[in-house]
């Protein structure tokens, strides 16, 4: 067989410099070291590579597909880390040995046991680069892609999540470099894209966050998550040689070519030029695709499935074949096209959306095709799995390429060098700030701050009710106070609920990534606990700057170390994760950001608890230890002060507290619960008043921290982790206090009707605000 | 959760009832309404329009539901493509179905379809020229929230007869602002009591176009509209997502959800009507 080698593509015959140039001209994204490896491999097998082989190698070895940074050895100081994933993240999962874990870091999504016949699949993706270039399309395809990840384990999508980061909205237009988009423009497009896609496919968007920091100016972080319900008996993985490869969904076109390579490129004034690398969304095709896939799953008509995402056919076919120990043969002429002039290599790596790859045993092929036909989805057989370990590509009788999977999946891993980051603590917390505070004005200012203010205007453009299973909603009726987590009741005739929450704080990341990661894990877990969740699994999503810089890689290592320590400490395994690196703009690097998604179980939904104060006269308790921890806090942001100590986490104390909290919140005497996070005690207290427009009368306790006593300002606004406010039914305080023995807790006040009144240690009123004034401040920022 | 308990005879009768939930590509709340109907003990089938066209069996069903979603992407006016396909390929079957006075319920996208079909307000049976439309929300964006609704006590609508004066459903739509082609049509709708219910405030007064109580700016706060005979109902809010107590937005007040929300009464009324007609 003679392969179609192009005269102009003689990598082996050329010198090293020329070979690199040739690979670069093809847009493969291969670096010098990788081209060298390619040349030596082809020299060994005694031929030149073909164009499509080089493109396949470029796709497979891209950071987006292979995650080299998380797999390669890293030298940091005297330590050699044998891959971040292996040494920290998946290591925690292995050591926790949770018997309810079904699949972690192996499939398109992590899978955990839910009840007898059902499991839960979950995945969170980042779509930062595409959303920065084309906010609507990038965000929408981010949602579409993660939904297909869930379909890619045969699960039915039941909930979406989204966490979005933007620059601050008042950034002066005059300071924007040319070609850089204003945060308002990005936010408008991204929010519309997220809502449009999820709403159209009929999946409720139930949890997420919107965050603003100037380090994101000119850029956006878009974390899209999807949760699926999987019938255990539908979790089929039985592909074998001879099975047919079927492509279903949209016709392949020229969109998203080299998307995976562009994913690690820096964005500057070239934004418009990069637009063709962003894919085009069509949620209605996805809705039909979803129906067909779920029917095929229910009827067990296929032996394997995966989505076509980054790398298109190249990644989907090669990873699937290799995963089942097979080879693959592909006829690229059998792929339905939306534009007819695509070169075979373009067909092979196009990232057209709304496509799934199914592996189908020959006897059921006709049935599979007819299911797709009924849903008006085009589907075609285009190849098959083969014995052996090799990819074979052809097109209209032409032999385009042969690639050995052993070589393809063994990219040369770089040995990376990281530098221990210098902890960016700007001295001690500024005592002066606290001494001169006007806490009443400060509270209103923090409530108005975009990171604390109500995001109702954004979140209500997402459908969170469709499918009829949203038991605890993003906002609490009637006045839309914020809940800590969403609860879905996904199985008919079962009262079991799934609790979905998240945690992150990029401002922590600007100071200390280790404690940022610890805080994000604690926040995600305590949000879950606050609503009644338990048996918690985590997902990690990193968004970092240029990790070729040793100090950035060092800060990533520190965050990964914390992931290990705290996942282990809390006994909460990671089940899935994703990293997005090289996030930079001409204005600088983004704040290192780790988003943690937590999935918990509530055995009966009647154990769920919402964050709204229920009844005047009931007692309010503060649970957990308050310290003067203000690094990355909203209080400091409001005072334009960056620095300070990032809140710490004691996993041993916290996990013991959380177990007790589960028992406490199961009791009928617990009426409401809210976690303390951005804005601390003062904000949490106000937020609990909002839903039912109740008030609170609070007497601040004297809190000893080390040798000194905390000032009222510190008590009110510190963002120490592992804390809650709980409403206890009047007259039942004793029962509660008995259960809480051994933990730090204080009764700090009672619920009243319409005013937030807070007294200092001398019982002097330091805050006396109508709750409506607090509410208007909190609601006014986005409306 | 407490299920439905049917006495022997009643159950037998209900088992004979067949309800069709029609869908097309982009429909997405078909499962929500189907599960409520299953709970009512009737036979429910979710059928793609293409299947109905192939089987030609619309007449074998006792009621027809157009569920929520974004039919064919709603890339032109919401519901328009779906309606045109029905008018082109299923017009006679639809006409016979309506003439048999079998209930038809259009929720959200389904309401939009009924209006595009000319079945609502329904002065000009299955018309090519809709007399009204559900336009983009006044706010310009999609809106998901619980709303309070006030029943029109003079309505002859079979669906609303068991509902309390004030009740709550969630809305989730971007195009729900009811408008009429002209004043005569609107006057007729009002005079013939075809307004089944309207958006209201918590205290029971009409929303009077104020946001967010009236979430879309609908004229006269119209949220649900029936045909003159009362057997066809179109509504923007979602009774199927207010069927169970645990779907209510404030059930956590008492830590234990009630058995049902207000959607139960609406859906049960339809089933009861069919049962009596059998």
mmCIF file of N, CA and C in Angstrom, chain A residues 550-656:
data_model
loop_
_atom_site.group_PDB
_atom_site.id
_atom_site.type_symbol
_atom_site.label_atom_id
_atom_site.label_comp_id
_atom_site.label_asym_id
_atom_site.label_seq_id
_atom_site.Cartn_x
_atom_site.Cartn_y
_atom_site.Cartn_z
ATOM 1 N N UNK A 550 8.018 29.484 35.573
ATOM 2 C CA UNK A 550 8.188 28.573 36.723
ATOM 3 C C UNK A 550 7.387 28.966 37.957
ATOM 4 N N UNK A 551 7.216 30.267 38.209
ATOM 5 C CA UNK A 551 6.462 30.627 39.425
ATOM 6 C C UNK A 551 4.978 30.311 39.263
ATOM 7 N N UNK A 552 4.458 30.416 38.017
ATOM 8 C CA UNK A 552 3.054 30.041 37.803
ATOM 9 C C UNK A 552 2.865 28.534 37.939
ATOM 10 N N UNK A 553 3.837 27.796 37.424
ATOM 11 C CA UNK A 553 3.758 26.346 37.575
ATOM 12 C C UNK A 553 3.860 25.993 39.057
ATOM 13 N N UNK A 554 4.698 26.743 39.768
ATOM 14 C CA UNK A 554 4.848 26.512 41.208
ATOM 15 C C UNK A 554 3.544 26.752 41.948
ATOM 16 N N UNK A 555 2.826 27.798 41.567
ATOM 17 C CA UNK A 555 1.567 28.070 42.261
ATOM 18 C C UNK A 555 0.529 26.993 41.930
ATOM 19 N N UNK A 556 0.657 26.413 40.726
ATOM 20 C CA UNK A 556 -0.236 25.306 40.357
ATOM 21 C C UNK A 556 0.077 24.059 41.194
ATOM 22 N N UNK A 557 1.370 23.813 41.389
ATOM 23 C CA UNK A 557 1.775 22.673 42.226
ATOM 24 C C UNK A 557 1.219 22.844 43.640
ATOM 25 N N UNK A 558 1.312 24.071 44.157
ATOM 26 C CA UNK A 558 0.816 24.319 45.515
ATOM 27 C C UNK A 558 -0.701 24.050 45.607
ATOM 28 N N UNK A 559 -1.424 24.486 44.601
ATOM 29 C CA UNK A 559 -2.876 24.264 44.616
ATOM 30 C C UNK A 559 -3.182 22.768 44.554
ATOM 31 N N UNK A 560 -2.413 22.043 43.726
ATOM 32 C CA UNK A 560 -2.639 20.599 43.615
ATOM 33 C C UNK A 560 -2.318 19.892 44.935
ATOM 34 N N UNK A 561 -1.280 20.368 45.605
ATOM 35 C CA UNK A 561 -0.935 19.798 46.931
ATOM 36 C C UNK A 561 -2.126 19.952 47.883
ATOM 37 N N UNK A 562 -2.719 21.142 47.851
ATOM 38 C CA UNK A 562 -3.872 21.378 48.735
ATOM 39 C C UNK A 562 -5.056 20.489 48.333
ATOM 40 N N UNK A 563 -5.212 20.257 47.047
ATOM 41 C CA UNK A 563 -6.302 19.387 46.597
ATOM 42 C C UNK A 563 -6.156 18.006 47.220
ATOM 43 N N UNK A 564 -4.939 17.520 47.198
ATOM 44 C CA UNK A 564 -4.700 16.204 47.801
ATOM 45 C C UNK A 564 -5.000 16.253 49.299
ATOM 46 N N UNK A 565 -4.373 17.233 49.972
ATOM 47 C CA UNK A 565 -4.470 17.271 51.432
ATOM 48 C C UNK A 565 -5.915 17.403 51.896
ATOM 49 N N UNK A 566 -6.695 18.256 51.219
ATOM 50 C CA UNK A 566 -8.030 18.536 51.745
ATOM 51 C C UNK A 566 -9.090 17.557 51.230
ATOM 52 N N UNK A 567 -8.905 17.044 50.027
ATOM 53 C CA UNK A 567 -9.827 15.982 49.592
ATOM 54 C C UNK A 567 -9.676 14.797 50.536
ATOM 55 N N UNK A 568 -8.442 14.476 50.827
ATOM 56 C CA UNK A 568 -8.154 13.388 51.753
ATOM 57 C C UNK A 568 -8.690 13.719 53.143
ATOM 58 N N UNK A 569 -8.389 14.921 53.596
ATOM 59 C CA UNK A 569 -8.802 15.332 54.940
ATOM 60 C C UNK A 569 -10.313 15.274 55.133
ATOM 61 N N UNK A 570 -11.042 15.642 54.106
ATOM 62 C CA UNK A 570 -12.515 15.624 54.201
ATOM 63 C C UNK A 570 -13.101 14.278 53.775
ATOM 64 N N UNK A 571 -12.285 13.411 53.204
ATOM 65 C CA UNK A 571 -12.799 12.138 52.711
ATOM 66 C C UNK A 571 -13.722 12.321 51.516
ATOM 67 N N UNK A 572 -13.428 13.327 50.692
ATOM 68 C CA UNK A 572 -14.270 13.640 49.535
ATOM 69 C C UNK A 572 -13.463 13.453 48.251
ATOM 70 N N UNK A 573 -13.631 12.337 47.569
ATOM 71 C CA UNK A 573 -12.785 12.042 46.407
ATOM 72 C C UNK A 573 -13.104 12.941 45.204
ATOM 73 N N UNK A 574 -12.071 13.217 44.427
ATOM 74 C CA UNK A 574 -12.288 13.860 43.129
ATOM 75 C C UNK A 574 -12.742 12.784 42.145
ATOM 76 N N UNK A 575 -13.766 13.109 41.355
ATOM 77 C CA UNK A 575 -14.232 12.118 40.382
ATOM 78 C C UNK A 575 -13.985 12.551 38.949
ATOM 79 N N UNK A 576 -13.673 13.824 38.750
ATOM 80 C CA UNK A 576 -13.458 14.321 37.392
ATOM 81 C C UNK A 576 -12.827 15.699 37.518
ATOM 82 N N UNK A 577 -12.101 16.102 36.497
ATOM 83 C CA UNK A 577 -11.492 17.418 36.542
ATOM 84 C C UNK A 577 -11.020 17.844 35.179
ATOM 85 N N UNK A 578 -10.641 19.082 35.085
ATOM 86 C CA UNK A 578 -10.189 19.610 33.810
ATOM 87 C C UNK A 578 -9.337 20.828 34.097
ATOM 88 N N UNK A 579 -8.345 21.028 33.242
ATOM 89 C CA UNK A 579 -7.525 22.210 33.428
ATOM 90 C C UNK A 579 -7.523 23.061 32.176
ATOM 91 N N UNK A 580 -7.447 24.359 32.379
ATOM 92 C CA UNK A 580 -7.335 25.308 31.281
ATOM 93 C C UNK A 580 -6.151 26.203 31.624
ATOM 94 N N UNK A 581 -5.101 26.122 30.798
ATOM 95 C CA UNK A 581 -3.871 26.828 31.127
ATOM 96 C C UNK A 581 -3.592 27.913 30.081
ATOM 97 N N UNK A 582 -2.589 28.701 30.330
ATOM 98 C CA UNK A 582 -2.194 29.787 29.412
ATOM 99 C C UNK A 582 -3.304 30.814 29.212
ATOM 100 N N UNK A 583 -4.001 31.123 30.278
ATOM 101 C CA UNK A 583 -5.039 32.147 30.183
ATOM 102 C C UNK A 583 -4.421 33.503 30.474
ATOM 103 N N UNK A 584 -4.234 34.284 29.431
ATOM 104 C CA UNK A 584 -3.562 35.569 29.569
ATOM 105 C C UNK A 584 -4.136 36.570 28.597
ATOM 106 N N UNK A 585 -4.044 37.822 28.942
ATOM 107 C CA UNK A 585 -4.417 38.890 28.013
ATOM 108 C C UNK A 585 -3.269 39.895 27.993
ATOM 109 N N UNK A 586 -3.325 40.856 27.064
ATOM 110 C CA UNK A 586 -2.265 41.876 27.049
ATOM 111 C C UNK A 586 -2.226 42.661 28.352
ATOM 112 N N UNK A 587 -3.312 42.612 29.127
ATOM 113 C CA UNK A 587 -3.337 43.337 30.399
ATOM 114 C C UNK A 587 -2.672 42.540 31.510
ATOM 115 N N UNK A 588 -2.335 41.290 31.219
ATOM 116 C CA UNK A 588 -1.660 40.505 32.245
ATOM 117 C C UNK A 588 -2.286 39.140 32.421
ATOM 118 N N UNK A 589 -1.910 38.514 33.530
ATOM 119 C CA UNK A 589 -2.381 37.162 33.771
ATOM 120 C C UNK A 589 -3.666 37.178 34.576
ATOM 121 N N UNK A 590 -4.456 36.143 34.403
ATOM 122 C CA UNK A 590 -5.655 36.026 35.218
ATOM 123 C C UNK A 590 -5.279 35.566 36.620
ATOM 124 N N UNK A 591 -6.176 35.815 37.559
ATOM 125 C CA UNK A 591 -5.973 35.271 38.901
ATOM 126 C C UNK A 591 -6.047 33.754 38.793
ATOM 127 N N UNK A 592 -5.079 33.041 39.385
ATOM 128 C CA UNK A 592 -5.180 31.577 39.371
ATOM 129 C C UNK A 592 -6.502 31.183 40.027
ATOM 130 N N UNK A 593 -7.275 30.368 39.349
ATOM 131 C CA UNK A 593 -8.633 30.077 39.814
ATOM 132 C C UNK A 593 -8.883 28.576 39.826
ATOM 133 N N UNK A 594 -9.357 28.099 40.952
ATOM 134 C CA UNK A 594 -9.764 26.700 41.053
ATOM 135 C C UNK A 594 -11.236 26.678 41.425
ATOM 136 N N UNK A 595 -12.036 26.103 40.546
ATOM 137 C CA UNK A 595 -13.460 25.956 40.849
ATOM 138 C C UNK A 595 -13.687 24.523 41.320
ATOM 139 N N UNK A 596 -14.269 24.390 42.487
ATOM 140 C CA UNK A 596 -14.609 23.066 43.012
ATOM 141 C C UNK A 596 -16.130 22.909 42.950
ATOM 142 N N UNK A 597 -16.558 21.825 42.343
ATOM 143 C CA UNK A 597 -17.978 21.492 42.332
ATOM 144 C C UNK A 597 -18.163 20.321 43.288
ATOM 145 N N UNK A 598 -19.172 20.395 44.126
ATOM 146 C CA UNK A 598 -19.408 19.311 45.091
ATOM 147 C C UNK A 598 -20.779 18.692 44.841
ATOM 148 N N UNK A 599 -20.821 17.370 44.874
ATOM 149 C CA UNK A 599 -22.081 16.636 44.718
ATOM 150 C C UNK A 599 -22.320 15.823 45.979
ATOM 151 N N UNK A 600 -23.420 16.114 46.630
ATOM 152 C CA UNK A 600 -23.752 15.371 47.845
ATOM 153 C C UNK A 600 -25.086 14.663 47.683
ATOM 154 N N UNK A 601 -25.396 13.858 48.659
ATOM 155 C CA UNK A 601 -26.652 13.107 48.651
ATOM 156 C C UNK A 601 -27.472 13.561 49.848
ATOM 157 N N UNK A 602 -28.778 13.706 49.654
ATOM 158 C CA UNK A 602 -29.648 13.866 50.808
ATOM 159 C C UNK A 602 -30.637 12.691 50.750
ATOM 160 N N UNK A 603 -30.618 11.851 51.802
ATOM 161 C CA UNK A 603 -31.329 10.574 51.719
ATOM 162 C C UNK A 603 -32.831 10.731 51.470
ATOM 163 N N UNK A 604 -33.442 11.755 52.073
ATOM 164 C CA UNK A 604 -34.826 12.093 51.737
ATOM 165 C C UNK A 604 -34.869 13.597 51.573
ATOM 166 N N UNK A 605 -35.571 14.054 50.541
ATOM 167 C CA UNK A 605 -35.550 15.496 50.310
ATOM 168 C C UNK A 605 -36.170 16.283 51.458
ATOM 169 N N UNK A 606 -36.996 15.630 52.281
ATOM 170 C CA UNK A 606 -37.587 16.380 53.399
ATOM 171 C C UNK A 606 -36.526 16.776 54.430
ATOM 172 N N UNK A 607 -35.303 16.272 54.282
ATOM 173 C CA UNK A 607 -34.229 16.726 55.174
ATOM 174 C C UNK A 607 -33.556 18.002 54.655
ATOM 175 N N UNK A 608 -33.923 18.455 53.465
ATOM 176 C CA UNK A 608 -33.304 19.664 52.910
ATOM 177 C C UNK A 608 -33.668 20.874 53.764
ATOM 178 N N UNK A 609 -32.758 21.821 53.782
ATOM 179 C CA UNK A 609 -33.011 23.018 54.568
ATOM 180 C C UNK A 609 -32.611 24.226 53.720
ATOM 181 N N UNK A 610 -33.448 25.265 53.732
ATOM 182 C CA UNK A 610 -33.151 26.446 52.921
ATOM 183 C C UNK A 610 -32.556 27.541 53.805
ATOM 184 N N UNK A 611 -32.070 28.610 53.171
ATOM 185 C CA UNK A 611 -31.272 29.594 53.909
ATOM 186 C C UNK A 611 -32.118 30.725 54.495
ATOM 187 N N UNK A 612 -33.422 30.751 54.212
ATOM 188 C CA UNK A 612 -34.239 31.883 54.649
ATOM 189 C C UNK A 612 -34.695 31.754 56.093
ATOM 190 N N UNK A 613 -34.531 32.858 56.849
ATOM 191 C CA UNK A 613 -35.081 32.904 58.207
ATOM 192 C C UNK A 613 -36.571 32.648 58.120
ATOM 193 N N UNK A 614 -37.072 31.792 59.052
ATOM 194 C CA UNK A 614 -38.453 31.363 58.924
ATOM 195 C C UNK A 614 -39.414 32.115 59.843
ATOM 196 N N UNK A 615 -38.984 32.375 61.080
ATOM 197 C CA UNK A 615 -39.994 32.817 62.052
ATOM 198 C C UNK A 615 -39.387 33.762 63.089
ATOM 199 N N UNK A 616 -39.992 34.929 63.283
ATOM 200 C CA UNK A 616 -39.511 35.844 64.323
ATOM 201 C C UNK A 616 -39.513 35.150 65.683
ATOM 202 N N UNK A 617 -38.515 35.463 66.496
ATOM 203 C CA UNK A 617 -38.425 34.865 67.823
ATOM 204 C C UNK A 617 -37.479 33.684 67.882
ATOM 205 N N UNK A 618 -37.224 33.066 66.760
ATOM 206 C CA UNK A 618 -36.282 31.940 66.752
ATOM 207 C C UNK A 618 -34.848 32.422 66.978
ATOM 208 N N UNK A 619 -34.019 31.517 67.501
ATOM 209 C CA UNK A 619 -32.644 31.874 67.867
ATOM 210 C C UNK A 619 -31.681 31.712 66.700
ATOM 211 N N UNK A 620 -30.695 32.611 66.662
ATOM 212 C CA UNK A 620 -29.664 32.551 65.618
ATOM 213 C C UNK A 620 -28.330 32.182 66.266
ATOM 214 N N UNK A 621 -27.724 31.151 65.737
ATOM 215 C CA UNK A 621 -26.427 30.712 66.258
ATOM 216 C C UNK A 621 -25.341 30.871 65.189
ATOM 217 N N UNK A 622 -24.171 31.288 65.647
ATOM 218 C CA UNK A 622 -22.988 31.295 64.793
ATOM 219 C C UNK A 622 -22.185 30.047 65.123
ATOM 220 N N UNK A 623 -21.873 29.263 64.098
ATOM 221 C CA UNK A 623 -21.144 28.012 64.300
ATOM 222 C C UNK A 623 -19.791 28.093 63.609
ATOM 223 N N UNK A 624 -18.746 27.677 64.304
ATOM 224 C CA UNK A 624 -17.406 27.669 63.728
ATOM 225 C C UNK A 624 -16.561 28.812 64.267
ATOM 226 N N UNK A 625 -15.265 28.702 64.021
ATOM 227 C CA UNK A 625 -14.332 29.636 64.626
ATOM 228 C C UNK A 625 -14.061 30.823 63.708
ATOM 229 N N UNK A 626 -14.219 32.037 64.254
ATOM 230 C CA UNK A 626 -13.946 33.258 63.492
ATOM 231 C C UNK A 626 -12.558 33.766 63.847
ATOM 232 N N UNK A 627 -11.738 33.987 62.828
ATOM 233 C CA UNK A 627 -10.413 34.576 63.036
ATOM 234 C C UNK A 627 -10.317 35.824 62.184
ATOM 235 N N UNK A 628 -9.249 36.573 62.374
ATOM 236 C CA UNK A 628 -9.078 37.758 61.537
ATOM 237 C C UNK A 628 -8.452 37.325 60.219
ATOM 238 N N UNK A 629 -9.275 36.827 59.301
ATOM 239 C CA UNK A 629 -8.779 36.331 58.017
ATOM 240 C C UNK A 629 -9.441 37.132 56.896
ATOM 241 N N UNK A 630 -8.678 38.019 56.303
ATOM 242 C CA UNK A 630 -9.249 38.968 55.346
ATOM 243 C C UNK A 630 -8.599 38.923 53.973
ATOM 244 N N UNK A 631 -7.629 38.045 53.761
ATOM 245 C CA UNK A 631 -6.957 37.986 52.453
ATOM 246 C C UNK A 631 -7.942 37.588 51.373
ATOM 247 N N UNK A 632 -8.065 38.396 50.321
ATOM 248 C CA UNK A 632 -9.006 38.085 49.245
ATOM 249 C C UNK A 632 -10.447 38.306 49.633
ATOM 250 N N UNK A 633 -10.693 39.034 50.729
ATOM 251 C CA UNK A 633 -12.078 39.209 51.193
ATOM 252 C C UNK A 633 -12.764 40.336 50.437
ATOM 253 N N UNK A 634 -14.069 40.320 50.490
ATOM 254 C CA UNK A 634 -14.839 41.397 49.866
ATOM 255 C C UNK A 634 -14.686 42.689 50.660
ATOM 256 N N UNK A 635 -14.433 42.564 51.962
ATOM 257 C CA UNK A 635 -14.234 43.762 52.765
ATOM 258 C C UNK A 635 -12.986 44.509 52.302
ATOM 259 N N UNK A 636 -11.912 43.772 52.085
ATOM 260 C CA UNK A 636 -10.682 44.399 51.601
ATOM 261 C C UNK A 636 -10.855 44.941 50.186
ATOM 262 N N UNK A 637 -11.587 44.213 49.364
ATOM 263 C CA UNK A 637 -11.815 44.692 48.001
ATOM 264 C C UNK A 637 -12.526 46.039 48.036
ATOM 265 N N UNK A 638 -13.527 46.099 48.909
ATOM 266 C CA UNK A 638 -14.302 47.338 49.026
ATOM 267 C C UNK A 638 -13.402 48.488 49.492
ATOM 268 N N UNK A 639 -12.406 48.159 50.331
ATOM 269 C CA UNK A 639 -11.470 49.185 50.830
ATOM 270 C C UNK A 639 -10.254 49.328 49.910
ATOM 271 N N UNK A 640 -10.308 48.693 48.750
ATOM 272 C CA UNK A 640 -9.205 48.744 47.772
ATOM 273 C C UNK A 640 -7.892 48.299 48.373
ATOM 274 N N UNK A 641 -7.942 47.278 49.170
ATOM 275 C CA UNK A 641 -6.734 46.762 49.791
ATOM 276 C C UNK A 641 -6.534 45.317 49.349
ATOM 277 N N UNK A 642 -5.370 45.053 48.761
ATOM 278 C CA UNK A 642 -5.131 43.676 48.340
ATOM 279 C C UNK A 642 -4.005 43.094 49.185
ATOM 280 N N UNK A 643 -4.225 41.922 49.719
ATOM 281 C CA UNK A 643 -3.209 41.302 50.568
ATOM 282 C C UNK A 643 -3.875 40.707 51.786
ATOM 283 N N UNK A 644 -3.081 40.462 52.809
ATOM 284 C CA UNK A 644 -3.650 39.884 54.017
ATOM 285 C C UNK A 644 -3.589 38.372 53.988
ATOM 286 N N UNK A 645 -4.139 37.816 55.036
ATOM 287 C CA UNK A 645 -4.031 36.377 55.232
ATOM 288 C C UNK A 645 -5.222 35.664 54.597
ATOM 289 N N UNK A 646 -4.949 34.734 53.669
ATOM 290 C CA UNK A 646 -6.030 33.939 53.081
ATOM 291 C C UNK A 646 -6.565 32.985 54.157
ATOM 292 N N UNK A 647 -7.878 32.885 54.291
ATOM 293 C CA UNK A 647 -8.443 32.009 55.329
ATOM 294 C C UNK A 647 -7.889 30.588 55.239
ATOM 295 N N UNK A 648 -7.610 30.020 56.395
ATOM 296 C CA UNK A 648 -7.077 28.660 56.491
ATOM 297 C C UNK A 648 -8.226 27.670 56.686
ATOM 298 N N UNK A 649 -7.883 26.399 56.559
ATOM 299 C CA UNK A 649 -8.872 25.347 56.807
ATOM 300 C C UNK A 649 -8.212 24.284 57.684
ATOM 301 N N UNK A 650 -8.907 23.865 58.715
ATOM 302 C CA UNK A 650 -8.457 22.706 59.483
ATOM 303 C C UNK A 650 -9.419 21.567 59.141
ATOM 304 N N UNK A 651 -8.946 20.684 58.253
ATOM 305 C CA UNK A 651 -9.858 19.656 57.719
ATOM 306 C C UNK A 651 -10.372 18.736 58.815
ATOM 307 N N UNK A 652 -9.541 18.497 59.813
ATOM 308 C CA UNK A 652 -9.968 17.573 60.867
ATOM 309 C C UNK A 652 -11.125 18.162 61.679
ATOM 310 N N UNK A 653 -10.937 19.419 62.100
ATOM 311 C CA UNK A 653 -11.988 20.089 62.870
ATOM 312 C C UNK A 653 -13.237 20.243 62.002
ATOM 313 N N UNK A 654 -13.019 20.688 60.740
ATOM 314 C CA UNK A 654 -14.172 20.982 59.882
ATOM 315 C C UNK A 654 -14.951 19.720 59.546
ATOM 316 N N UNK A 655 -14.260 18.634 59.235
ATOM 317 C CA UNK A 655 -15.038 17.462 58.814
ATOM 318 C C UNK A 655 -15.803 16.867 59.982
ATOM 319 N N UNK A 656 -15.253 16.989 61.168
ATOM 320 C CA UNK A 656 -15.996 16.518 62.330
ATOM 321 C C UNK A 656 -17.221 17.419 62.569
#
